[in-house]
Coordinates of C-alpha atoms in Angstrom, one line a residue:
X22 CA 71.9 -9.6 -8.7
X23 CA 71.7 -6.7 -11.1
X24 CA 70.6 -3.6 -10.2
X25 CA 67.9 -3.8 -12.8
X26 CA 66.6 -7.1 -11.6
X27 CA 66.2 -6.2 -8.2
X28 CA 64.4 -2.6 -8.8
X29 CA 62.0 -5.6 -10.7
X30 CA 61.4 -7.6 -8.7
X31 CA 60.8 -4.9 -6.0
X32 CA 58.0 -3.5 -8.4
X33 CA 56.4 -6.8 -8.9
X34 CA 56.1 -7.5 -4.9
X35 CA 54.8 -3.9 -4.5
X36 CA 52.1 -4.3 -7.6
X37 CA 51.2 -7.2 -5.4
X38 CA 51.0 -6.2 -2.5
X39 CA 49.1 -3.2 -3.5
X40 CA 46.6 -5.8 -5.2
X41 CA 46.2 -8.1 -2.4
X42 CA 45.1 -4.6 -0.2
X43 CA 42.6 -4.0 -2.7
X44 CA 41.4 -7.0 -2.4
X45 CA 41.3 -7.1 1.3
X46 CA 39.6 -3.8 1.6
X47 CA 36.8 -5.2 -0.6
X48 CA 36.4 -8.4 0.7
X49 CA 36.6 -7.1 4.2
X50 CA 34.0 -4.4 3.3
X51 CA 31.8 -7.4 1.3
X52 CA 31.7 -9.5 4.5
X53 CA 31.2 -7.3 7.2
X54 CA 34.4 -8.1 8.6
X55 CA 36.1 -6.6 11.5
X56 CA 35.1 -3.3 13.5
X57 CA 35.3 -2.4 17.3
X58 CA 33.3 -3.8 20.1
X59 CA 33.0 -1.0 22.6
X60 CA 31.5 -2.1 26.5
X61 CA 30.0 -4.8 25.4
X62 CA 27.2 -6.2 27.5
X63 CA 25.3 -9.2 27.7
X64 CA 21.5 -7.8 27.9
X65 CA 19.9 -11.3 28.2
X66 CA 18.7 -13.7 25.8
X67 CA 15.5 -15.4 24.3
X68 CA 14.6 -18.5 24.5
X69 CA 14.0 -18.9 20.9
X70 CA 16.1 -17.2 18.2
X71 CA 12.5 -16.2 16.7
X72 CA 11.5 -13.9 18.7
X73 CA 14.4 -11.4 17.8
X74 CA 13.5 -12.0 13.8
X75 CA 14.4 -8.6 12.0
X76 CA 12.7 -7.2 9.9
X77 CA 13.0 -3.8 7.3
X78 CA 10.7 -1.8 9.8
X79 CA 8.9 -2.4 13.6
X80 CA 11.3 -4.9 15.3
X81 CA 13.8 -5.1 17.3
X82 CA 14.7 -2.9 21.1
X83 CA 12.6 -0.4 22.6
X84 CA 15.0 0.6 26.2
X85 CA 12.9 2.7 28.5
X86 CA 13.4 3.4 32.3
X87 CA 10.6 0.9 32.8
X88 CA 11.5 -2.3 31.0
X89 CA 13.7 -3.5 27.8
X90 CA 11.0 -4.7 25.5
X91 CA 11.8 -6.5 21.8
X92 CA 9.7 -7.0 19.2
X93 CA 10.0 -9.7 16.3
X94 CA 8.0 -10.5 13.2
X95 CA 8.2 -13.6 11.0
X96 CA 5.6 -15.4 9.2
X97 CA 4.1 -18.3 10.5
X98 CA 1.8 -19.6 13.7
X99 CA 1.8 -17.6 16.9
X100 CA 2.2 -21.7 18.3
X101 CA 5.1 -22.0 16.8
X102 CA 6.7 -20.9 20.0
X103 CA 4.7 -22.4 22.6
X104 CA 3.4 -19.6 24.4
X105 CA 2.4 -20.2 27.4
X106 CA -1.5 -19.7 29.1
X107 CA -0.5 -15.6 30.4
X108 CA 1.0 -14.7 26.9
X109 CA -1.8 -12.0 25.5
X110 CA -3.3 -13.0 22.1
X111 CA -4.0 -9.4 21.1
X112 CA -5.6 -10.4 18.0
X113 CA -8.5 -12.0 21.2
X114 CA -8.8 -8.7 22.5
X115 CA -9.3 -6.4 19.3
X116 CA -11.8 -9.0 18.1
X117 CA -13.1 -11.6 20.8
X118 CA -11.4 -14.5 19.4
X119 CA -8.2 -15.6 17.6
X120 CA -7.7 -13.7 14.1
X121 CA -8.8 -16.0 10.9
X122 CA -6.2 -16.4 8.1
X123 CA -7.0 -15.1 4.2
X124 CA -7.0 -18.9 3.7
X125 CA -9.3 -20.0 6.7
X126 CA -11.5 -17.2 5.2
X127 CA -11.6 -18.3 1.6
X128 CA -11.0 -22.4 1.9
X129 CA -11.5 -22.9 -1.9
X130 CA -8.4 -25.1 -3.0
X131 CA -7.1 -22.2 -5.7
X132 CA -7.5 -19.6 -2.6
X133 CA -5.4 -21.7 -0.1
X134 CA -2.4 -22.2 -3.2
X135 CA -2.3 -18.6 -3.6
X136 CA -2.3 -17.7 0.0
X137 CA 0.6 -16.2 1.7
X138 CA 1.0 -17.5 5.3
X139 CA 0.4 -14.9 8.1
X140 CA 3.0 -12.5 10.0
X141 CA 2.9 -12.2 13.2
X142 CA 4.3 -9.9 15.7
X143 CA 6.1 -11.3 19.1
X144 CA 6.5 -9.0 21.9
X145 CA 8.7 -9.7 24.5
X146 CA 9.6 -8.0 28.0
X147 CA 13.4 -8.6 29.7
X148 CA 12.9 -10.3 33.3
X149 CA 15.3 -10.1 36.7
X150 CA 16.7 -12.9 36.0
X151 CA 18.0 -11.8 32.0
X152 CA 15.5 -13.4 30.0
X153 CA 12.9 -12.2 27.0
X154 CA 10.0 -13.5 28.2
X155 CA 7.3 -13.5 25.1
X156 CA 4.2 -11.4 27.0
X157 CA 1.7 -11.0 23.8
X158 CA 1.4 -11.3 19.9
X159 CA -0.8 -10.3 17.2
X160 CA -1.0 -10.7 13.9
X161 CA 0.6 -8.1 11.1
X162 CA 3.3 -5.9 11.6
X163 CA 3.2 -4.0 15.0
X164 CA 5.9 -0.8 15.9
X165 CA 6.2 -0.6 19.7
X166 CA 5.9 2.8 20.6
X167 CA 6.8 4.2 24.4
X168 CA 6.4 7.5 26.3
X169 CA 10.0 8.6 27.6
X170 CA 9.1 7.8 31.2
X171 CA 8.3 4.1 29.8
X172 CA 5.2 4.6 31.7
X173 CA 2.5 3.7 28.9
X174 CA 3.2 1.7 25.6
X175 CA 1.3 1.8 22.3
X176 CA 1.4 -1.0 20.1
X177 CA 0.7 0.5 16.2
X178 CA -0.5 -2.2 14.2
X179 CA -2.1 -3.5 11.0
X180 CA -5.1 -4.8 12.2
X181 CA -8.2 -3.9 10.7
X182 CA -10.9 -2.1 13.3
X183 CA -13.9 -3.7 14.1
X184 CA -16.7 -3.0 13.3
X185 CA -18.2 -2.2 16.7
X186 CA -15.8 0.5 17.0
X187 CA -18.3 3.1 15.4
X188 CA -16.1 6.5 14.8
X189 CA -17.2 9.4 12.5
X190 CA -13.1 10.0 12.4
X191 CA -10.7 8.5 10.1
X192 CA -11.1 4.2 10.2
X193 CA -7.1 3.4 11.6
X194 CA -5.7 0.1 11.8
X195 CA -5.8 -0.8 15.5
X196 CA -3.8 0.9 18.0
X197 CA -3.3 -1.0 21.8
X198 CA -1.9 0.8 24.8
X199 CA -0.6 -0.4 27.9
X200 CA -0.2 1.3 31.1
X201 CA 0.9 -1.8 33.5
X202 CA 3.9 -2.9 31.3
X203 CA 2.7 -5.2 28.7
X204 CA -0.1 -7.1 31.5
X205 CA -2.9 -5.5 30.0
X206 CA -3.5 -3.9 26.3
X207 CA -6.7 -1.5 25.5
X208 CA -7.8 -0.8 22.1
X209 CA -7.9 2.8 21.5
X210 CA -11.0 3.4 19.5
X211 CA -10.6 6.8 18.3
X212 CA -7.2 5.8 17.2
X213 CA -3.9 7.2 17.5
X214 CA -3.3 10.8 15.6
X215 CA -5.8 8.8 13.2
X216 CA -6.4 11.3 11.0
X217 CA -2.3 11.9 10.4
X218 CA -2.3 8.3 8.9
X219 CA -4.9 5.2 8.8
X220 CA -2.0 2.2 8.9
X221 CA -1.1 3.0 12.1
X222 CA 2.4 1.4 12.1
X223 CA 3.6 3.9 9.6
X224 CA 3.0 6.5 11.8
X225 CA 6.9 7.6 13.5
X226 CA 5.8 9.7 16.5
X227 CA 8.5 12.3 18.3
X228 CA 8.3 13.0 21.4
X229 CA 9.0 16.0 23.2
X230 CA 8.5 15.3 27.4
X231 CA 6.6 13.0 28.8
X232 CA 3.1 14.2 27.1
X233 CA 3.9 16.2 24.1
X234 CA 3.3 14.3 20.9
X235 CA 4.2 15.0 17.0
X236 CA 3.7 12.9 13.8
X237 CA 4.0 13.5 10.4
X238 CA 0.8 12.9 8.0
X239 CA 1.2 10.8 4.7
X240 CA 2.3 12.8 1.9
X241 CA -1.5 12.6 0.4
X242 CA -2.5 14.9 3.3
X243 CA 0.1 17.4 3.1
X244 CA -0.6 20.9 1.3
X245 CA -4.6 20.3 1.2
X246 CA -7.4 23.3 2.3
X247 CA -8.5 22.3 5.4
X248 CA -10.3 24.3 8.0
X249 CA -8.0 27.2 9.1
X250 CA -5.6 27.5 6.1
X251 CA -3.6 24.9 4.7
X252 CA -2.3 21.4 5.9
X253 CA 1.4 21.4 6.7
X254 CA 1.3 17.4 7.2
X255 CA 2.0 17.3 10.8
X256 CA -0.3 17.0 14.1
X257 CA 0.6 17.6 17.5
X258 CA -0.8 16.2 21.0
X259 CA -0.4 17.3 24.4
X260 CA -2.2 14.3 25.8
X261 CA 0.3 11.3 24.5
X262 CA -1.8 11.2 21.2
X263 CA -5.4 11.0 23.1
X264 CA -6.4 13.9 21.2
X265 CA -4.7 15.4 18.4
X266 CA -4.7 18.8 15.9
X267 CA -3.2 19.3 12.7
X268 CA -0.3 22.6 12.1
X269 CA -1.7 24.6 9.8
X270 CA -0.4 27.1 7.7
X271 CA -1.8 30.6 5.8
X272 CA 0.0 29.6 2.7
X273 CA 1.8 26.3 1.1
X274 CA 5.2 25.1 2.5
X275 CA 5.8 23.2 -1.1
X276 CA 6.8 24.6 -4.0
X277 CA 6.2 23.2 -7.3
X278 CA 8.8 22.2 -10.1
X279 CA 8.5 25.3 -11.8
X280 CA 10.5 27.1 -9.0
X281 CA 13.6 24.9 -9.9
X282 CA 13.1 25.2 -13.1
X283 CA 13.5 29.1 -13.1
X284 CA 16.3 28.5 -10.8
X285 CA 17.8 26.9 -13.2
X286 CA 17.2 28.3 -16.5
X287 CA 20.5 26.4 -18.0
X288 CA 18.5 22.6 -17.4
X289 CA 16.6 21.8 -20.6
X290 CA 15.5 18.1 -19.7
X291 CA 14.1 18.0 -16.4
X292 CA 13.0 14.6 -14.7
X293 CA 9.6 16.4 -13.3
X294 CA 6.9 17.9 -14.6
X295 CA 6.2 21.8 -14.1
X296 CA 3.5 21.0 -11.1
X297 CA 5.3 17.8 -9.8
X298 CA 6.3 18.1 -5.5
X299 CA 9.8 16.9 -6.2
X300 CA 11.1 14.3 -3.7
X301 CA 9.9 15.3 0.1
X302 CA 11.3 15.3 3.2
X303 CA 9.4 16.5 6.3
X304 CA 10.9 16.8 9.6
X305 CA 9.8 19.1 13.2
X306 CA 11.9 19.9 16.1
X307 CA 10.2 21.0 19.4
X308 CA 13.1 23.3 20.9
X309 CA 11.4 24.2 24.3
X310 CA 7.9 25.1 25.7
X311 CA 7.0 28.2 23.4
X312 CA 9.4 27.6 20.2
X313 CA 9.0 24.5 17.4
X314 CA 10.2 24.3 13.6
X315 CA 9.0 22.5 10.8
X316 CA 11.6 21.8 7.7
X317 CA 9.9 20.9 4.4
X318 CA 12.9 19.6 1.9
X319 CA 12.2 19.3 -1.6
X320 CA 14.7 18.0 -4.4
X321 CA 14.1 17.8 -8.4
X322 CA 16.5 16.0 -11.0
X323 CA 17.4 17.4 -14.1
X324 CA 19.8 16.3 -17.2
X325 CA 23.5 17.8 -16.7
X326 CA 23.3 21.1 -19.1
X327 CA 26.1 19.4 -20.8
X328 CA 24.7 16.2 -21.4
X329 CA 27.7 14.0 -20.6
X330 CA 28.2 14.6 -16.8
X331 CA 25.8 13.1 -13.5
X332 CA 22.4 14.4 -13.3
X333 CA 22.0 17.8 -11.0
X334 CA 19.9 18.2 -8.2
X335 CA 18.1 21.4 -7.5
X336 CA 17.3 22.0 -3.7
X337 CA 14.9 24.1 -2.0
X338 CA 13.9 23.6 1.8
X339 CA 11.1 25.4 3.8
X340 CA 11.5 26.4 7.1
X341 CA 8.2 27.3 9.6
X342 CA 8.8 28.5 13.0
X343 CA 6.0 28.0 15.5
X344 CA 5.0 29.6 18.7
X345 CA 2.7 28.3 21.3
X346 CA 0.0 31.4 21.8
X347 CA -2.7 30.8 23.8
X348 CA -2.3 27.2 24.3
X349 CA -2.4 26.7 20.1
X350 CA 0.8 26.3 17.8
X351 CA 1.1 29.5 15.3
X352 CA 3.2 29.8 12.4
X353 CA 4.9 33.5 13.2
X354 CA 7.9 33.2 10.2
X355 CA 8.6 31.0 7.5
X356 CA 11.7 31.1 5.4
X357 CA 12.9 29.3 2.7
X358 CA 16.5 28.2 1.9
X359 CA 17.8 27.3 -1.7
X360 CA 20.6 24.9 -2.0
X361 CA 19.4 22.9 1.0
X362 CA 18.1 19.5 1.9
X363 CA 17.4 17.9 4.6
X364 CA 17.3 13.9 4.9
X365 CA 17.6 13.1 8.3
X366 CA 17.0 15.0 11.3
X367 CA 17.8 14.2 15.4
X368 CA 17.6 15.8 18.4
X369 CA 19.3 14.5 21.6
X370 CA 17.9 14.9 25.5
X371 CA 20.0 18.0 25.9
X372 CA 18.3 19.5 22.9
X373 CA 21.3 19.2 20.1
X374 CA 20.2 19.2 16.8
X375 CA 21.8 17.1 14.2
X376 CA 21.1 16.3 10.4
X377 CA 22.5 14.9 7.4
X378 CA 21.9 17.5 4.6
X379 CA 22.9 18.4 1.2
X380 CA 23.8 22.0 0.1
X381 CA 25.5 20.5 -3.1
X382 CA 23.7 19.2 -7.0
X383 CA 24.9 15.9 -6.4
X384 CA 22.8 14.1 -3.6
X385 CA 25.7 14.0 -1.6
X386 CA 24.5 14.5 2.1
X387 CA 27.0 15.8 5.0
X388 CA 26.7 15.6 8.6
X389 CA 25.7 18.9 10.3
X390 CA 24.9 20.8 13.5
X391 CA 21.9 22.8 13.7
X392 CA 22.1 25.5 15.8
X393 CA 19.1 26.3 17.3
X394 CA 19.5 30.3 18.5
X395 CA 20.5 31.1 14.8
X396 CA 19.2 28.6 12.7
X397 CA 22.6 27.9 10.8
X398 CA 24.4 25.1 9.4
X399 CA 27.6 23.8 11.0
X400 CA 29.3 21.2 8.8
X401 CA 31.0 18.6 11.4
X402 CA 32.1 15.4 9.0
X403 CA 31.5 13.2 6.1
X404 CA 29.3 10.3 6.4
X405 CA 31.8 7.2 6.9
X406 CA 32.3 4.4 4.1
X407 CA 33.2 0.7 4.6
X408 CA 35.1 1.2 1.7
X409 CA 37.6 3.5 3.3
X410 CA 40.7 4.9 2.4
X411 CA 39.4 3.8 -1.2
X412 CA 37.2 6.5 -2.8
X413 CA 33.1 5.7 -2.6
X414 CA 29.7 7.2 -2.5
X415 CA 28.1 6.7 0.8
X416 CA 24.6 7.2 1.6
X417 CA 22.4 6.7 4.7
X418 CA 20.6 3.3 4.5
X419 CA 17.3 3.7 6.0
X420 CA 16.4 5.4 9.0
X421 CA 19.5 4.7 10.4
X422 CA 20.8 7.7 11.7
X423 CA 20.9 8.5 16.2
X424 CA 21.8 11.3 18.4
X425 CA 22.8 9.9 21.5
X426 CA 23.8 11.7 24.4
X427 CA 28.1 12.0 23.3
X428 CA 27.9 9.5 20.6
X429 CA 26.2 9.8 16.9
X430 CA 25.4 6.4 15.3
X431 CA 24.8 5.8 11.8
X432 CA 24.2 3.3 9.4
X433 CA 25.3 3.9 5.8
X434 CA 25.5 1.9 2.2
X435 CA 28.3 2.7 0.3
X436 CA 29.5 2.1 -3.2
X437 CA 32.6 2.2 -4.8
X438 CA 33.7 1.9 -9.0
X439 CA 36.9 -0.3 -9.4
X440 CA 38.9 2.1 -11.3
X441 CA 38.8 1.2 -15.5
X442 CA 42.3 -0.4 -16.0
X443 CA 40.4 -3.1 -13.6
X444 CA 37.5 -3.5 -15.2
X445 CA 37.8 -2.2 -18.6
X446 CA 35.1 -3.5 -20.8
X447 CA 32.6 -2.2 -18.3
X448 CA 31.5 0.6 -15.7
X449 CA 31.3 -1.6 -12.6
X450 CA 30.1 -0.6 -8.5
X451 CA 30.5 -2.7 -5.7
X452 CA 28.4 -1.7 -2.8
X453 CA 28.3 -2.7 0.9
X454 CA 26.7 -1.4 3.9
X455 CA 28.2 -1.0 7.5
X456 CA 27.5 0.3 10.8
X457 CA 29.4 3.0 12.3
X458 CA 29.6 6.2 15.3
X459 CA 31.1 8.8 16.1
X460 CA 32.4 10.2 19.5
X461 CA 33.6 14.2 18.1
X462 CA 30.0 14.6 16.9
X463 CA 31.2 13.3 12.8
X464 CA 34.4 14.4 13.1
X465 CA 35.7 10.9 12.7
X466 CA 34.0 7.6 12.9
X467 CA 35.1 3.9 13.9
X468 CA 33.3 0.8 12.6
X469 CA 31.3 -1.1 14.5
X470 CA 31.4 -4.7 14.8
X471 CA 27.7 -5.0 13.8
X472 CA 26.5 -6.1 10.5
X473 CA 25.8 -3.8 8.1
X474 CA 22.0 -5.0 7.6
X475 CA 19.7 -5.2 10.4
X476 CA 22.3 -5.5 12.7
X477 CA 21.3 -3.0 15.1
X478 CA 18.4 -3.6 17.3
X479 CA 17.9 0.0 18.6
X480 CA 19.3 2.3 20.1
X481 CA 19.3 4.0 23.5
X482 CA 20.3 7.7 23.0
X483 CA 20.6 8.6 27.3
X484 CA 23.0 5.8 27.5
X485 CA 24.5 6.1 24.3
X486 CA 23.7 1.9 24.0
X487 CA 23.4 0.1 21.2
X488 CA 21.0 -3.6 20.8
X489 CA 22.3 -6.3 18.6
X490 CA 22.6 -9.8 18.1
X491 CA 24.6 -12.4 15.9
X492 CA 22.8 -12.2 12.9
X493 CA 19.3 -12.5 12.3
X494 CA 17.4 -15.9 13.4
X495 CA 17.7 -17.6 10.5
X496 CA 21.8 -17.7 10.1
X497 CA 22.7 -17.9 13.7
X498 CA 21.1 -19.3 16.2
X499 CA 22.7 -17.8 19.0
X500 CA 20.4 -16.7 21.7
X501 CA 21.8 -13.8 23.2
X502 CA 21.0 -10.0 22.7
X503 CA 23.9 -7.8 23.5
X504 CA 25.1 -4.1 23.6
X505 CA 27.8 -2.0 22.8
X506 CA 28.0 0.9 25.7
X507 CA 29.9 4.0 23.1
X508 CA 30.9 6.2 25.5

């Protein structure tokens, strides 16, 4: 064979070769397919796919030294699984009888069309023997919330109060608490950090100990005159959220667009006006007894100065530190850092501090290690693509980001552009999610065999676990609920 021929013939095998990789590492990515299965464990199972239904927010497993609870949500009847006669019907105990449906309360035929069917929230408790028993319901959405001793659980829902719960306070959605493991549930009339946020399940409590409490406001309460100074946006509790009282501040932890702008003088078309907040970010660390810090990140988008390139992203973050003086949380220094933000924020049990910030104009977020003597930054990895070796943007996908104890566990969406000699007549992305974690603290990261969206359950950070189960209830009817043991 010629010389010619064969150097050919070798270049067409390698084009293809190279070509059916591509396509492998997309398809692969596209899928979910492949990863590792660390310790895996059997955790038990339910006896009806439906009560591990995932949803975007407030399902799935809440481990503590007590009990392994899960929560599901899916919309329907709370019969639908047969509960039996010791199964709580907490929507009984809020009101005194079973909650009405929009279309039991407006029966006209145009009402009962238009009606959407209920949600409701299962709750169910694992047993000696390794099942999910289903202990209670209640309609809406419903975030299981537990002290780190596991000794009393709140159940943040939707419900509206009633009206014999006279308050002069903020009117939250219903909170329930439970101090015998799931057997009994008590309203809690005035509410749970009620005047932080009135829908109860957005509220995302962080605990530091058994009793301390914090919680982040909504955005609407943040920066307002209130008695004292001004409202940073977060409240703190030293009584599991009995009673709670807002941080406030002698001056505004925001600035306003303007202060990009005159960092950037070169920007001519900015995305916000002059007085706009930016995009926020709020996040508080407790370090110890004495010591806390609150991180307020803002971003604003402008046009590239030369008009052709990706639009720039000015940074600014706000740091408070706080002291505990005379029993009452002071703000002693506040600092603010340019060319910083901060979208994620987690603290392990032996008080490590890790975020996912951005210190660039692009949006482009980096693992990092705060260290809490000096305050600094220590850059530890990139956040891990499914798309990998191929070059791709990856981004965290939700809250999806835990500190465990050795391990870091993340969950990320990622896209990546086919390069233009693929796809010439157009600038196509192809974007996947995927779960991954990281035993060097980001330094490298291994792909889970988990999918990519609403795959994990939860997480247990002392044990460095993670929940999850064959896909959601729908698409796999598999009853089991499993873990992955990462270190």
């Amino acid at each position: 064979m010629p010389r010619s021929k064969l150097l050919t013939q070798l270049f067409v095998a390698l084009l293809a070769a190279a070509a059916l990789w591509y396509m492998w590492t997309i398809t692969s990515a596209k899928l979910d397919w492949g990863g590792d299965s660390p310790g895996r464990q059997d955790v038990g199972a339910v006896k009806d796919t439906r009560q591990r239904a995932m949803s975007q927010y407030c399902t799935g497993v809440v481990a503590t030294p007590k009990g392994t609870w899960l929560v599901g949500r899916l919309e329907g009847d709370a019969q639908m699984l047969e509960p039996a006669a010791e199964v709580v019907n907490l929507d009984t105990v809020v009101y005194g009888k079973p909650k009405e449906t929009e279309a039991a309360q407006d029966a006209s035929a145009f009402s009962v069309f238009l009606a959407r069917e209920t949600e409701i929230s299962f709750i169910s408790r694992l047993d000696a023997q390794g099942q999910f028993q289903l202990v209670a319901h209640v309609s809406g959405a419903a975030c299981l919330v537990a002290s780190p001793d596991g000794a009393s659980l709140f159940l943040l829902t939707g419900l509206d109060r009633p009206d014999a719960w006279t308050t002069d306070g903020p009117r939250q959605t219903v909170v329930l608490r439970s101090d015998d493991q799931g057997k009994q549930w008590t309203g809690l009339k005035q509410g749970f950090f009620a005047e932080a946020d009135q829908v109860a399940w957005s509220l995302d409590p962080y605990f530091h100990g058994s009793d301390e409490v914090w919680a982040w406001g909504s955005l609407s309460a943040m920066d307002a005159e209130v008695p004292g100074g001004i409202a940073t946006g977060v409240f703190y509790s030293a009584d599991r959220g009995a009673t709670s009282t807002p941080i406030v501040t002698a001056e505004s932890l925001l600035v306003t667009a303007q202060y990009a702008h005159d960092q950037r003088p070169d920007i001519v078309q900015w995305h916000t006006d002059s007085e706009d907040r930016g995009e926020i970010r709020g996040h508080v660390i407790q370090v110890d007894g004495q010591r806390a810090f609150i991180w307020l990140s803002q971003r604003f988008w402008g046009s590239h100065p030369d008009g052709k390139s990706d639009n720039v992203a000015v940074n600014v973050t706000t740091r408070a530190e706080l002291q505990r003086q005379a029993g009452k949380w002071q703000m002693v220094a506040r600092q603010r850092d340019d060319n910083l933000f901060i979208d994620a924020l987690a603290q392990n049990e032996a008080g490590r501090v890790f975020g996912l910030i951005d210190q660039g104009h692009q949006g482009q977020d980096v693992l990092a290690e705060l260290d809490t003597g000096t305050l600094n930054w220590r850059p530890t990895g990139e956040l891990p693509s499914v798309f990998a070796p191929l070059a791709s943007d990856s981004r965290l996908r939700g809250d999806g980001f835990w500190v465990g104890q050795n391990t870091l566990l993340i969950n990320t969406s990622s896209e990546h552009h086919p390069p233009r000699w693929l796809y010439w007549w157009s600038d196509a992305s192809i974007s996947a999610d995927g779960v991954f974690y990281s035993t060097d603290w980001g330094g490298s990261w291994h792909k889970l065999n988990v999918d990519g969206y609403l795959g994990v359950l939860g997480f247990q950070p002392g044990q460095d676990r993670v929940f999850w189960a064959k896909g959601n209830w729908y698409d796999n009817n598999d009853l089991g609920i499993y873990a992955y043991g990462l270190h």
